[in-house]
CSV table of C-alpha atoms and ligand atoms in Angstrom, one decimal:
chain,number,residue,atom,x,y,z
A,1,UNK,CA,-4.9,-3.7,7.9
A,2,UNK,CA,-8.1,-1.4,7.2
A,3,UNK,CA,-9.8,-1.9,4.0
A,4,UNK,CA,-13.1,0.3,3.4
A,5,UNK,CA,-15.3,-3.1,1.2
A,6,UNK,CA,-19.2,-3.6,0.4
A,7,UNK,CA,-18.8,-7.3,1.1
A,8,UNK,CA,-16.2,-8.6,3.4
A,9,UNK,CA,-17.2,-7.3,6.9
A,10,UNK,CA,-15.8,-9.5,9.9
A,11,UNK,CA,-15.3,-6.7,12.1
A,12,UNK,CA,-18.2,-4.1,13.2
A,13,UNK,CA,-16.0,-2.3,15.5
A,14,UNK,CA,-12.4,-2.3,17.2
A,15,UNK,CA,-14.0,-4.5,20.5
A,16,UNK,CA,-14.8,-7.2,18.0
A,17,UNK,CA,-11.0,-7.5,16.6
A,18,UNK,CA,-9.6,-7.1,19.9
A,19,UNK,CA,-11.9,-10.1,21.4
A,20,UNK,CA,-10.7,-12.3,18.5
A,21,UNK,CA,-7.1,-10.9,18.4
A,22,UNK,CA,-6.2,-9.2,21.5
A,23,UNK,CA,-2.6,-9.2,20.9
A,24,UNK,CA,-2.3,-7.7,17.6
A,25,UNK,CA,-4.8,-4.9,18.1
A,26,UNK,CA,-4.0,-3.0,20.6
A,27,UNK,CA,-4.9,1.0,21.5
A,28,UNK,CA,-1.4,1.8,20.8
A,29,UNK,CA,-1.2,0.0,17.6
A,30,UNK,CA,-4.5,1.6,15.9
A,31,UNK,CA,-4.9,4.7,17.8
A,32,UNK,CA,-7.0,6.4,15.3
A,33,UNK,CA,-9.4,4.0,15.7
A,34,UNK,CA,-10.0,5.0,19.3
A,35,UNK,CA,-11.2,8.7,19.0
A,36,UNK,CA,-15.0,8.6,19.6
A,37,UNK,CA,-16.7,8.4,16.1
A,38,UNK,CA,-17.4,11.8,15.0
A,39,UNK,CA,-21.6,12.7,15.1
A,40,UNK,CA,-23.7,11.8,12.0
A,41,UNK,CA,-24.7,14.7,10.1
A,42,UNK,CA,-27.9,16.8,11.2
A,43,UNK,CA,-30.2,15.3,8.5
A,44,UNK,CA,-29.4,11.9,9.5
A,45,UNK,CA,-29.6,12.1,13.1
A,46,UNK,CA,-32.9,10.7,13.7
A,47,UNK,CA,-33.1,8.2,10.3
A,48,UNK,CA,-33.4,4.5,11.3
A,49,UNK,CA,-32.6,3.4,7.9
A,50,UNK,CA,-28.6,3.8,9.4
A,51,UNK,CA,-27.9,0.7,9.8
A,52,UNK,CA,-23.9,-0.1,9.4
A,53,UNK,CA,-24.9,-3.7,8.1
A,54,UNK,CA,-26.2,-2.7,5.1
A,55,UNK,CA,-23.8,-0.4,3.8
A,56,UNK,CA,-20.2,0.4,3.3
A,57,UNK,CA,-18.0,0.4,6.3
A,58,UNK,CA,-15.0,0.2,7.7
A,59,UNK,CA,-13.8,-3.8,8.1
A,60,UNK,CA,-10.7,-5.2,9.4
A,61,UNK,CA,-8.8,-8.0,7.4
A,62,UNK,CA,-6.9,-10.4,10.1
A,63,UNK,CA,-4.4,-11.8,7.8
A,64,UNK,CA,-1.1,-9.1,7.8
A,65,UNK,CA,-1.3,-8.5,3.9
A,66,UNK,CA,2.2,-8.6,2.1
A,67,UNK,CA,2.2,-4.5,0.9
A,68,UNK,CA,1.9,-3.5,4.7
A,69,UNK,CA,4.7,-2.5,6.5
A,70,UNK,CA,4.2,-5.4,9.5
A,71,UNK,CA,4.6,-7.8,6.6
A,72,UNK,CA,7.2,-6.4,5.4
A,73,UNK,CA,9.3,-6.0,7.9
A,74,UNK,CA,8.8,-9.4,9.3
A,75,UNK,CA,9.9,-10.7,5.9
A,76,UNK,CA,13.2,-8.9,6.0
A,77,UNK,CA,13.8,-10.2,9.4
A,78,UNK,CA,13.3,-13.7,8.3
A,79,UNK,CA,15.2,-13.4,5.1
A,80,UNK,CA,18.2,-12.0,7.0
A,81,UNK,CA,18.6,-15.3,9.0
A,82,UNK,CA,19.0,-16.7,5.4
A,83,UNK,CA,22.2,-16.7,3.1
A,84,UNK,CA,22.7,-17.1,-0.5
A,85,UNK,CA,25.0,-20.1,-0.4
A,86,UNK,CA,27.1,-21.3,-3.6
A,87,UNK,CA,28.1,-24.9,-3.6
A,88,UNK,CA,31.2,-25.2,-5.7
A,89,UNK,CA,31.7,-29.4,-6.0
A,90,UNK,CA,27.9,-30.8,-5.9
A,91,UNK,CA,29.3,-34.2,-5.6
A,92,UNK,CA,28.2,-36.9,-2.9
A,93,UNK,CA,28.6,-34.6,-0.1
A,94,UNK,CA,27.4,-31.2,-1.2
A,95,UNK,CA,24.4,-32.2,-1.8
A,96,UNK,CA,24.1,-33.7,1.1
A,97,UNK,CA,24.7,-30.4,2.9
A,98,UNK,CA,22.5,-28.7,0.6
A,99,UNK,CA,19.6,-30.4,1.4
A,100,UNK,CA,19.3,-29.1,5.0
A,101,UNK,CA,20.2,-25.5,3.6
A,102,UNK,CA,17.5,-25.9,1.6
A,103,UNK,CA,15.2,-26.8,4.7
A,104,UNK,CA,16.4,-24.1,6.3
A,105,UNK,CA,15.3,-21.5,3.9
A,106,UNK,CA,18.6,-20.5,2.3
A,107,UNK,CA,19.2,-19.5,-1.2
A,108,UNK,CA,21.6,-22.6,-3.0
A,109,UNK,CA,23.1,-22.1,-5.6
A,110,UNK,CA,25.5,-25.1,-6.9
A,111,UNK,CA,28.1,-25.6,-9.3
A,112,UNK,CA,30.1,-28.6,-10.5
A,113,UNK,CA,32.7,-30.3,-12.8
A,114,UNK,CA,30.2,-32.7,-13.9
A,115,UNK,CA,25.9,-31.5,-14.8
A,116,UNK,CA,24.2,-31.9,-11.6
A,117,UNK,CA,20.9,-30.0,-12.8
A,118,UNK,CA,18.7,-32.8,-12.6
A,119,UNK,CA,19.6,-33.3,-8.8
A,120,UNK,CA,19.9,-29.7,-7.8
A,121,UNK,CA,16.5,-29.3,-9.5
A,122,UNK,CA,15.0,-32.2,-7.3
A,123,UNK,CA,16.8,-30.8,-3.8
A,124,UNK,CA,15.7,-26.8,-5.0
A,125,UNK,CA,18.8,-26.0,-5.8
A,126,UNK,CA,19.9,-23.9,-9.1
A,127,UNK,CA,22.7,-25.5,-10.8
A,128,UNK,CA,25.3,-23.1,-12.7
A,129,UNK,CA,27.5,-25.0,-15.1
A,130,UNK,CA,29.2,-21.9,-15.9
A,131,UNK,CA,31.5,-20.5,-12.8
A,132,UNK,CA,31.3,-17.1,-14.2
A,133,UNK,CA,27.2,-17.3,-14.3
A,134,UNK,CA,27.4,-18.5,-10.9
A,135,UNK,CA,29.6,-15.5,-9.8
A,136,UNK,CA,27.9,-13.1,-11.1
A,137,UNK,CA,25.0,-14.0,-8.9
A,138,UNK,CA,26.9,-12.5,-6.2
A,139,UNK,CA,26.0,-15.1,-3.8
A,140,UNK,CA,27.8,-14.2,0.2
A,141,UNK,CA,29.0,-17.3,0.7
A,142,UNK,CA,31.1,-20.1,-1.5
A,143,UNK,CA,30.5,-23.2,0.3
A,144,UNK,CA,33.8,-25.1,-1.3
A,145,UNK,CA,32.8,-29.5,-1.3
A,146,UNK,CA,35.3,-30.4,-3.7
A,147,UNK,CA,37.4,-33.4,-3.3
A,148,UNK,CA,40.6,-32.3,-1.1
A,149,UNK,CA,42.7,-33.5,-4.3
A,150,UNK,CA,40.8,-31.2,-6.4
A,151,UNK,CA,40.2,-27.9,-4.3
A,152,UNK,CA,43.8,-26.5,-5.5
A,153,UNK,CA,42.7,-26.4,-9.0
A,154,UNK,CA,38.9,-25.6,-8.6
A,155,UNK,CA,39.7,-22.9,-6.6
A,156,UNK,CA,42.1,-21.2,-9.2
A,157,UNK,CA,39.8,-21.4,-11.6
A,158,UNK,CA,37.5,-19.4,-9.6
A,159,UNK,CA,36.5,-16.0,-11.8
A,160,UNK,CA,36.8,-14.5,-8.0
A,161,UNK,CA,36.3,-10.7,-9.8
A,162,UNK,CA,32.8,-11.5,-10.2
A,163,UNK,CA,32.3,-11.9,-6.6
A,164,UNK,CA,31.6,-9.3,-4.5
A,165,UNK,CA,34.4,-7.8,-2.1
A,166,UNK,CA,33.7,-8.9,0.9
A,167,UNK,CA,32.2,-12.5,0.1
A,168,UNK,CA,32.9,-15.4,2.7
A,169,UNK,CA,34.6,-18.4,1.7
A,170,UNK,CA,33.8,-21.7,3.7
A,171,UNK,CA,35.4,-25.5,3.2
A,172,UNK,CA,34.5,-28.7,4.6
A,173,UNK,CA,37.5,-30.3,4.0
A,174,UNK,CA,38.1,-33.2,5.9
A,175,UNK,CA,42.1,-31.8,6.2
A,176,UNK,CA,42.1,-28.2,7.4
A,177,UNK,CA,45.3,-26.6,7.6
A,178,UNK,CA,45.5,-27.2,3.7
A,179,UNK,CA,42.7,-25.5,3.4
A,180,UNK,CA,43.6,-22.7,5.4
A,181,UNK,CA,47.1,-22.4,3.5
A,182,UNK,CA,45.4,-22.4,0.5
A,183,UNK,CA,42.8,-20.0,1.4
A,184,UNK,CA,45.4,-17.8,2.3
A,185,UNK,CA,47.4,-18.7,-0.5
A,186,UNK,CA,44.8,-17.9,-3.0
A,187,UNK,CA,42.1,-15.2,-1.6
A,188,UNK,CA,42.7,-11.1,-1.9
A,189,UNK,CA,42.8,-9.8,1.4
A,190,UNK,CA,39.3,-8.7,1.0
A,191,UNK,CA,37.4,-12.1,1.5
A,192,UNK,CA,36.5,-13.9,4.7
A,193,UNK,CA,37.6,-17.2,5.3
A,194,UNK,CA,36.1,-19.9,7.6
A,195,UNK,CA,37.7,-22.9,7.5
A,196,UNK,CA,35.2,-26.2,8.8
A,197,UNK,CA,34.9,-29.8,9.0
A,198,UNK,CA,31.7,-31.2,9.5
A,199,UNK,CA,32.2,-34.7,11.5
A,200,UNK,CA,29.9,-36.7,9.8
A,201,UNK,CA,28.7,-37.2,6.4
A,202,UNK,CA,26.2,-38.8,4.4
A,203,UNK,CA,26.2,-42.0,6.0
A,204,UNK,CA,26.5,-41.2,9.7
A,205,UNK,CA,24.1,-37.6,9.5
A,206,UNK,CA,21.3,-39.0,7.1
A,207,UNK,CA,19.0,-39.3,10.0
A,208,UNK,CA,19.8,-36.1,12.0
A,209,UNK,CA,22.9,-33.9,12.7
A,210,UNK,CA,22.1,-33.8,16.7
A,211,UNK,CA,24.8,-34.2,18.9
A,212,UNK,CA,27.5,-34.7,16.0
A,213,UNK,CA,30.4,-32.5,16.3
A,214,UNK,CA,31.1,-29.8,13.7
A,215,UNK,CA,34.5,-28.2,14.0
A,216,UNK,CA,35.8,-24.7,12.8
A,217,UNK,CA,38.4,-22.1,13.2
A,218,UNK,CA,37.5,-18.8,11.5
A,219,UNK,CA,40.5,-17.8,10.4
A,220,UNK,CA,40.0,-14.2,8.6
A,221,UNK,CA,36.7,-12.9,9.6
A,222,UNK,CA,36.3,-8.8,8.9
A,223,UNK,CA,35.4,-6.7,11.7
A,224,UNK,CA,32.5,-4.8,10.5
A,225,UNK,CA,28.8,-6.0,11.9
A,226,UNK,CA,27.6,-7.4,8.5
A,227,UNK,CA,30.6,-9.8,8.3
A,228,UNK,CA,30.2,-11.0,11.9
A,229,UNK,CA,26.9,-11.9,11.6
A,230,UNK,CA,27.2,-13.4,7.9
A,231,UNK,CA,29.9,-15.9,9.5
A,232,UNK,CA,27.2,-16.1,12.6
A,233,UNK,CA,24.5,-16.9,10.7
A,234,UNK,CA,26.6,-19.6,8.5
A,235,UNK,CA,27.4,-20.9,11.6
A,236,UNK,CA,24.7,-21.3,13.1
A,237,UNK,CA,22.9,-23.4,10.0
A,238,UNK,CA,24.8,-26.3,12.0
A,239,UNK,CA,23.9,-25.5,15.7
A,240,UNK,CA,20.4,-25.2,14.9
A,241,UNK,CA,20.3,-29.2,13.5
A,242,UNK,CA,22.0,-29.7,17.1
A,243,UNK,CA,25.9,-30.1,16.3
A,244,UNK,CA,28.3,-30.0,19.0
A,245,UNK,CA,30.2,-26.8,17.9
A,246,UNK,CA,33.4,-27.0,18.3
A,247,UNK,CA,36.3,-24.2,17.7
A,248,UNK,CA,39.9,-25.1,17.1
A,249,UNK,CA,42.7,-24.2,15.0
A,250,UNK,CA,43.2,-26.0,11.9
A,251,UNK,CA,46.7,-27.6,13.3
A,252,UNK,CA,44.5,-28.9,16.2
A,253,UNK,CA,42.0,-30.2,14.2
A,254,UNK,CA,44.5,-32.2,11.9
A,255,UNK,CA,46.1,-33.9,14.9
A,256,UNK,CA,42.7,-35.4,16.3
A,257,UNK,CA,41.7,-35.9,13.1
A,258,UNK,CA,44.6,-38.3,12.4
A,259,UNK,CA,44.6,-40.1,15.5
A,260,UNK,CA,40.5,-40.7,15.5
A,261,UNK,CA,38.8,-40.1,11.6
A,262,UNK,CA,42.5,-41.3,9.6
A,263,UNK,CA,42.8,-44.9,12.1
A,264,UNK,CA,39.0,-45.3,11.6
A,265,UNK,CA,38.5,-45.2,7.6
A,266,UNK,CA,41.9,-47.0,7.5
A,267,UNK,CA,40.2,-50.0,9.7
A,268,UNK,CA,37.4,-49.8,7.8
A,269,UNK,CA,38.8,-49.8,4.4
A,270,UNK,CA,41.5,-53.0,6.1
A,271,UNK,CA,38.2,-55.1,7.1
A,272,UNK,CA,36.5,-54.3,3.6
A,273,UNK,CA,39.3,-56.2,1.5
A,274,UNK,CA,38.6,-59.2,4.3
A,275,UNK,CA,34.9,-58.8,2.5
A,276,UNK,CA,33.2,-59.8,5.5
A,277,UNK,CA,30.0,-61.3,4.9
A,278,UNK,CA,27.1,-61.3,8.0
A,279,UNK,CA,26.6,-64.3,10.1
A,280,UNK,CA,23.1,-65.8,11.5
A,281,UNK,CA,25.0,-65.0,15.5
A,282,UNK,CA,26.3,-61.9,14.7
A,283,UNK,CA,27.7,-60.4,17.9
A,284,UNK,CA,26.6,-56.4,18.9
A,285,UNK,CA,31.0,-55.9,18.1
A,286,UNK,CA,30.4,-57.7,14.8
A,287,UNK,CA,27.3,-55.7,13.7
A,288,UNK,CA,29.8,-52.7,14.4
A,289,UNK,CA,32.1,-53.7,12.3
A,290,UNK,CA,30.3,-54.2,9.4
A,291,UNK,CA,28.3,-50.9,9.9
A,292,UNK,CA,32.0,-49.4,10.0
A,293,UNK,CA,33.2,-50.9,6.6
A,294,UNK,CA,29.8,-49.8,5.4
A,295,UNK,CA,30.0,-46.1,6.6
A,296,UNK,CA,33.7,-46.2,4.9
A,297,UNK,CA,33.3,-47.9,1.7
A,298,UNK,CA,30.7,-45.2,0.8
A,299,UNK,CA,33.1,-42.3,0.6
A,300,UNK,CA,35.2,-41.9,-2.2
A,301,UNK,CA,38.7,-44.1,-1.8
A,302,UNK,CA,39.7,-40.1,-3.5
A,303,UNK,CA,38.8,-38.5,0.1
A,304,UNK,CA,40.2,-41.7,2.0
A,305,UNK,CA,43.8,-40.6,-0.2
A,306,UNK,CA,43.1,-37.2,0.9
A,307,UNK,CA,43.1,-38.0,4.7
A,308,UNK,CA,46.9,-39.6,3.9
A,309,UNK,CA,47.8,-37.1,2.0
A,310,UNK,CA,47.1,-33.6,3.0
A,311,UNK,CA,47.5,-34.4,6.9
A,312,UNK,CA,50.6,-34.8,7.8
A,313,UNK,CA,50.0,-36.4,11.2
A,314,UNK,CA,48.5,-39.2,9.2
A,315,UNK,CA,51.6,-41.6,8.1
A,316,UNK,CA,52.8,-41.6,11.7
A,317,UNK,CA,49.3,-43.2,12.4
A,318,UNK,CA,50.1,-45.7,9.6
A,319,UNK,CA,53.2,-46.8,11.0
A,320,UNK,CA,51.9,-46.9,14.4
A,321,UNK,CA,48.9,-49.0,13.1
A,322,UNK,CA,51.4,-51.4,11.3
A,323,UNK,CA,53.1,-51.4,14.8
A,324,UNK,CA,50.2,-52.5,16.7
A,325,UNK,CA,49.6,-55.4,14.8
A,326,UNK,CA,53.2,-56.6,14.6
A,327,UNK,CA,53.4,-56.4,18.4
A,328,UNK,CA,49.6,-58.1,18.5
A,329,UNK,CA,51.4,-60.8,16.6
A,330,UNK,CA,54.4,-61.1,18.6
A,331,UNK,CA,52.5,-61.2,21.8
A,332,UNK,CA,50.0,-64.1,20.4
A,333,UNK,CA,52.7,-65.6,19.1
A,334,UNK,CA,55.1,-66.0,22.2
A,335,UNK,CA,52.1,-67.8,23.9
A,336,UNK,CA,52.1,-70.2,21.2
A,337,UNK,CA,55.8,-71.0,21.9
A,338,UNK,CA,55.3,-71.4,25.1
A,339,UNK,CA,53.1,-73.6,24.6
A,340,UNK,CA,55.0,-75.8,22.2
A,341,UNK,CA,58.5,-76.1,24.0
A,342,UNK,CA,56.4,-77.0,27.0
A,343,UNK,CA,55.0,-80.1,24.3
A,344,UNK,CA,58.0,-80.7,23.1
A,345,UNK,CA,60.8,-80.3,26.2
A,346,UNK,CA,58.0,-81.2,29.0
A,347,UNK,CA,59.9,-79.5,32.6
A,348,UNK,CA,62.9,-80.5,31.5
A,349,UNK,CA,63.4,-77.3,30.2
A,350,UNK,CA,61.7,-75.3,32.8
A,351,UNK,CA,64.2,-77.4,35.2
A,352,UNK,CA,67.1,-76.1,33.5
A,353,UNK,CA,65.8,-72.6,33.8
A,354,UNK,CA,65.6,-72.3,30.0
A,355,UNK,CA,61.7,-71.8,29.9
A,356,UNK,CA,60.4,-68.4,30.7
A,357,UNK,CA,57.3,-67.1,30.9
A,358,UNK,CA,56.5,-64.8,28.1
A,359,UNK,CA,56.6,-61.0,28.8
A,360,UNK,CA,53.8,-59.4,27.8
A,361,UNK,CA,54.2,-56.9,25.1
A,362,UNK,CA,53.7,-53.2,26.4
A,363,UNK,CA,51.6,-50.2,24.7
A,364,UNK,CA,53.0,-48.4,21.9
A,365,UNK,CA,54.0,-44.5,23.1
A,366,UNK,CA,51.8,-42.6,22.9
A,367,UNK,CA,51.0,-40.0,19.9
A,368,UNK,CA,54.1,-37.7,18.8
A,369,UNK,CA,56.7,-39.6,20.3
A,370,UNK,CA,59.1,-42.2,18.0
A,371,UNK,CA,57.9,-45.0,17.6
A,372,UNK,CA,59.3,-48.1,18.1
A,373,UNK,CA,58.7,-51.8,18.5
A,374,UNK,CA,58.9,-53.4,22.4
A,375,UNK,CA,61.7,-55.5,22.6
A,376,UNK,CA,61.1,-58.6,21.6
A,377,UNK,CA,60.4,-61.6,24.3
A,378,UNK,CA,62.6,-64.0,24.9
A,379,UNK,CA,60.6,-66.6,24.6
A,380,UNK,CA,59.8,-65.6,21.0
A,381,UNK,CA,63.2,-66.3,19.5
B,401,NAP,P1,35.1,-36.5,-2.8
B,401,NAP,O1,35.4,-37.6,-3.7
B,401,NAP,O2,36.1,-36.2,-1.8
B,401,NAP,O3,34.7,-35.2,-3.6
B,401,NAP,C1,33.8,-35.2,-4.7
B,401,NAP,C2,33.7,-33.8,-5.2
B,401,NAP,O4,34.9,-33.3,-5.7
B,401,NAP,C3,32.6,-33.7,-6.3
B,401,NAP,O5,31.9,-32.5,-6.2
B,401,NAP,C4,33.5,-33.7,-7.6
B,401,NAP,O6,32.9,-33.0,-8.6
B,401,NAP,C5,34.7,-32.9,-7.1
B,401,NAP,N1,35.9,-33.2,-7.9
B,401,NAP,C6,36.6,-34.3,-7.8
B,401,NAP,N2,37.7,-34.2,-8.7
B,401,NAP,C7,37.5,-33.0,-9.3
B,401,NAP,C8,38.3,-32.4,-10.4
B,401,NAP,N3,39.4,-32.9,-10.9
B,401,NAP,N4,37.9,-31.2,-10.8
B,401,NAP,C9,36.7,-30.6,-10.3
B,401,NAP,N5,36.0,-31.2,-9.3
B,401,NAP,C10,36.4,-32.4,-8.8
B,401,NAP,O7,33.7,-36.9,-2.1
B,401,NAP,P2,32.7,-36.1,-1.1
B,401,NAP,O8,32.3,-37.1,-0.1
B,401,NAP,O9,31.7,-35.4,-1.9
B,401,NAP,O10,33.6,-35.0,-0.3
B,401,NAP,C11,33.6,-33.7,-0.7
B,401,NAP,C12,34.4,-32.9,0.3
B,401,NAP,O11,33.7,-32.9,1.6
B,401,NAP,C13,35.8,-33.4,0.6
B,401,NAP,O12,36.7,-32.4,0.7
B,401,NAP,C14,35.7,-34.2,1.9
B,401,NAP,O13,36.9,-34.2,2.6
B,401,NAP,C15,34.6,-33.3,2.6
B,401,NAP,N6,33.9,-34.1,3.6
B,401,NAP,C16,33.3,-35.2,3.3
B,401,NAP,C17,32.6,-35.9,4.2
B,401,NAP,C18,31.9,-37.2,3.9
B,401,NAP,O14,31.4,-37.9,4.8
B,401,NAP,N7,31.7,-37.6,2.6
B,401,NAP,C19,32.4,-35.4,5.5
B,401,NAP,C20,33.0,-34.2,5.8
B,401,NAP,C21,33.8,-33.5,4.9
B,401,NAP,P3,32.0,-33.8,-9.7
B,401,NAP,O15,31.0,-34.6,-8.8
B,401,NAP,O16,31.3,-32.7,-10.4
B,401,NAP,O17,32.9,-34.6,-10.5
């Protein structure tokens, strides 16, 4: 940047800018500067008193200065990493997501069933009570964190006119090929739809999001280069914090999701009835277990209901889970059995080849086949 000033004069010539910033001043990037300066007049030729110093020359300012065309163009190229991202549901864990948007330079935008402008304010966020209002900023992507219960409804209530053609629709819902139904369901033809689920949450990412997995299918993603790179750049909000990425289809993600996250909030939710309490010799399994009923009990039981209700790989885990712990019993029980008769009958009984040794109880089949009790042990009856 030139500027012609009486006062600020860092720079006496183009060797002094280029010692102190070699990189950014460069013969190709100033070229007029390098044409030999042109002869003082005739009358001033032999005058002393022409001393650069003390009058008005040409200076260069270092900083890039935000009219000029470097600055500007670096701006655009860091905005465009940056999406205007609307939070519909600004409950427990939109705001939780919104937070690290925020860090990372987005525009968020939220909006909620219940006035969240107090929090939004604190986390930089503008809060829209008004769906319409929040439409109508035409933001590129709705970020959908409503409860799974609730999304049906929210999402029809939508004023999806005001938004612009092409805008991209995400979820996090923890059940995904209701999402993607819905989506489908509900969207013109028009809107991109990426259907995600990040595996963690408040609890479990408050520290960092490295190494957590963070799954997605995009399941209607336009062609055109704008709406790649908008579902790129969405994308990659989560690979830059260090998730695992991981792409599947919704049906996919369901069926892991039942056998892992569904059995693990169910445990956790079983223990917290038990209300366990810590001990003074807690074991390393124990302190586990209370950090699980801890990281469960802090979601909603609404999004527990949701895992049961909108996957429906999730009651066969129930029933499998009841299963276990029948046959657990069964097992421990037969031992005890043994153990009695042997009190009570002494090797008589054994003698009389009326004492057997318990059989232990096998596995349950595995996932997707019927399941069914072992047969029960003789020696339990
Ligand atoms: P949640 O209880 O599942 O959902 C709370 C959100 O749903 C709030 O924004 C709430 O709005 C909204 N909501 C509930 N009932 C509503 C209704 N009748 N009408 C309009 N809005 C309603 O708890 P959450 O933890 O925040 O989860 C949000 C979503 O993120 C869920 O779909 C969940 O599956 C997914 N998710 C959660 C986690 C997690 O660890 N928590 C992790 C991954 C994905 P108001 O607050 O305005 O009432």
């Amino acid at each position: 940047m030139l500027s012609i000033s009486p006062t600020i004069s860092r720079f006496s010539n183009l060797s002094d800018c280029q010692s102190l910033n070699p990189g950014r001043y460069s013969r190709h990037s100033l070229p007029h500067l390098w044409a030999p300066p042109p002869p003082p007049p005739p009358h001033l030729r032999n005058t002393k008193t022409l001393r650069l110093r003390h009058s008005f020359r040409i200076s260069a300012i270092d900083a890039a200065q935000p009219f000029d065309y470097e600055s500007k163009l670096s701006d655009h190229i860091a905005k465009s990493k940056t999406l205007k991202i609307a939070i519909v549901g600004f409950g427990n864990f939109g705001q939780f997501l919104a937070k690290t948007l925020v860090r990372q330079g987005h525009t968020v935008l939220a909006h909620s069933r219940t006035d969240y402008s107090a929090v939004a304010a604190d986390i930089g966020v503008s809060f829209y009570s008004n769906a319409d209002d929040l439409c109508e900023e035409h933001p590129e992507v709705i970020l959908l964190c409503t409860s799974i219960l609730s999304t049906d409804k929210v999402l029809r209530s939508l004023p999806l006119q005001r938004l612009k053609r092409s805008t991209l629709f995400v979820d996090v819902l923890s059940v995904k090929e209701f999402a993607k139904d819905l989506f489908l369901q509900i969207l013109p033809l028009d809107f991109d739809i990426l259907c995600t689920h990040p595996m963690f949450g408040p609890e479990s990412g408050k520290n960092s999001w490295k190494d957590l997995p963070f799954v997605y299918d995009k399941v209607r993603i336009g062609g055109d280069e704008s709406r790649v790179s908008r579902c790129e750049k969405f994308l990659d909000s989560f690979a830059r914090e260090g998730c695992i990425m991981k792409e599947m289809t919704c049906a996919e993600h369901d069926q892991h999701a039942a056998e892992s996250q569904f059995i693990t909030h169910t445990v956790g939710r079983i223990l917290e009835k038990l209300d366990l309490d810590s001990t003074p010799i807690n074991t390393k399994g124990y302190e586990r277990l209370l950090d699980l009923v801890e990281n469960t009990s802090s979601d909603s039981f609404e999004l527990y209901y949701g895992l049961f209700m909108y996957n429906k790989n999730a009651m066969e885990q129930l029933e499998r889970l009841d299963l276990a712990f029948e046959s657990l019993k069964k097992e421990l029980f037969g031992h005890l059995h043994e153990v009695l008769r042997k009190q009570l009958f002494g090797t008589k009984e054994r003698s009389m080849g009326v004492l057997q040794k318990p059989k232990a109880l096998s596995k349950l089949p595995p996932n997707g086949n019927t399941p069914s009790l072992p047969p029960p042990s003789d020696s339990s009856n």
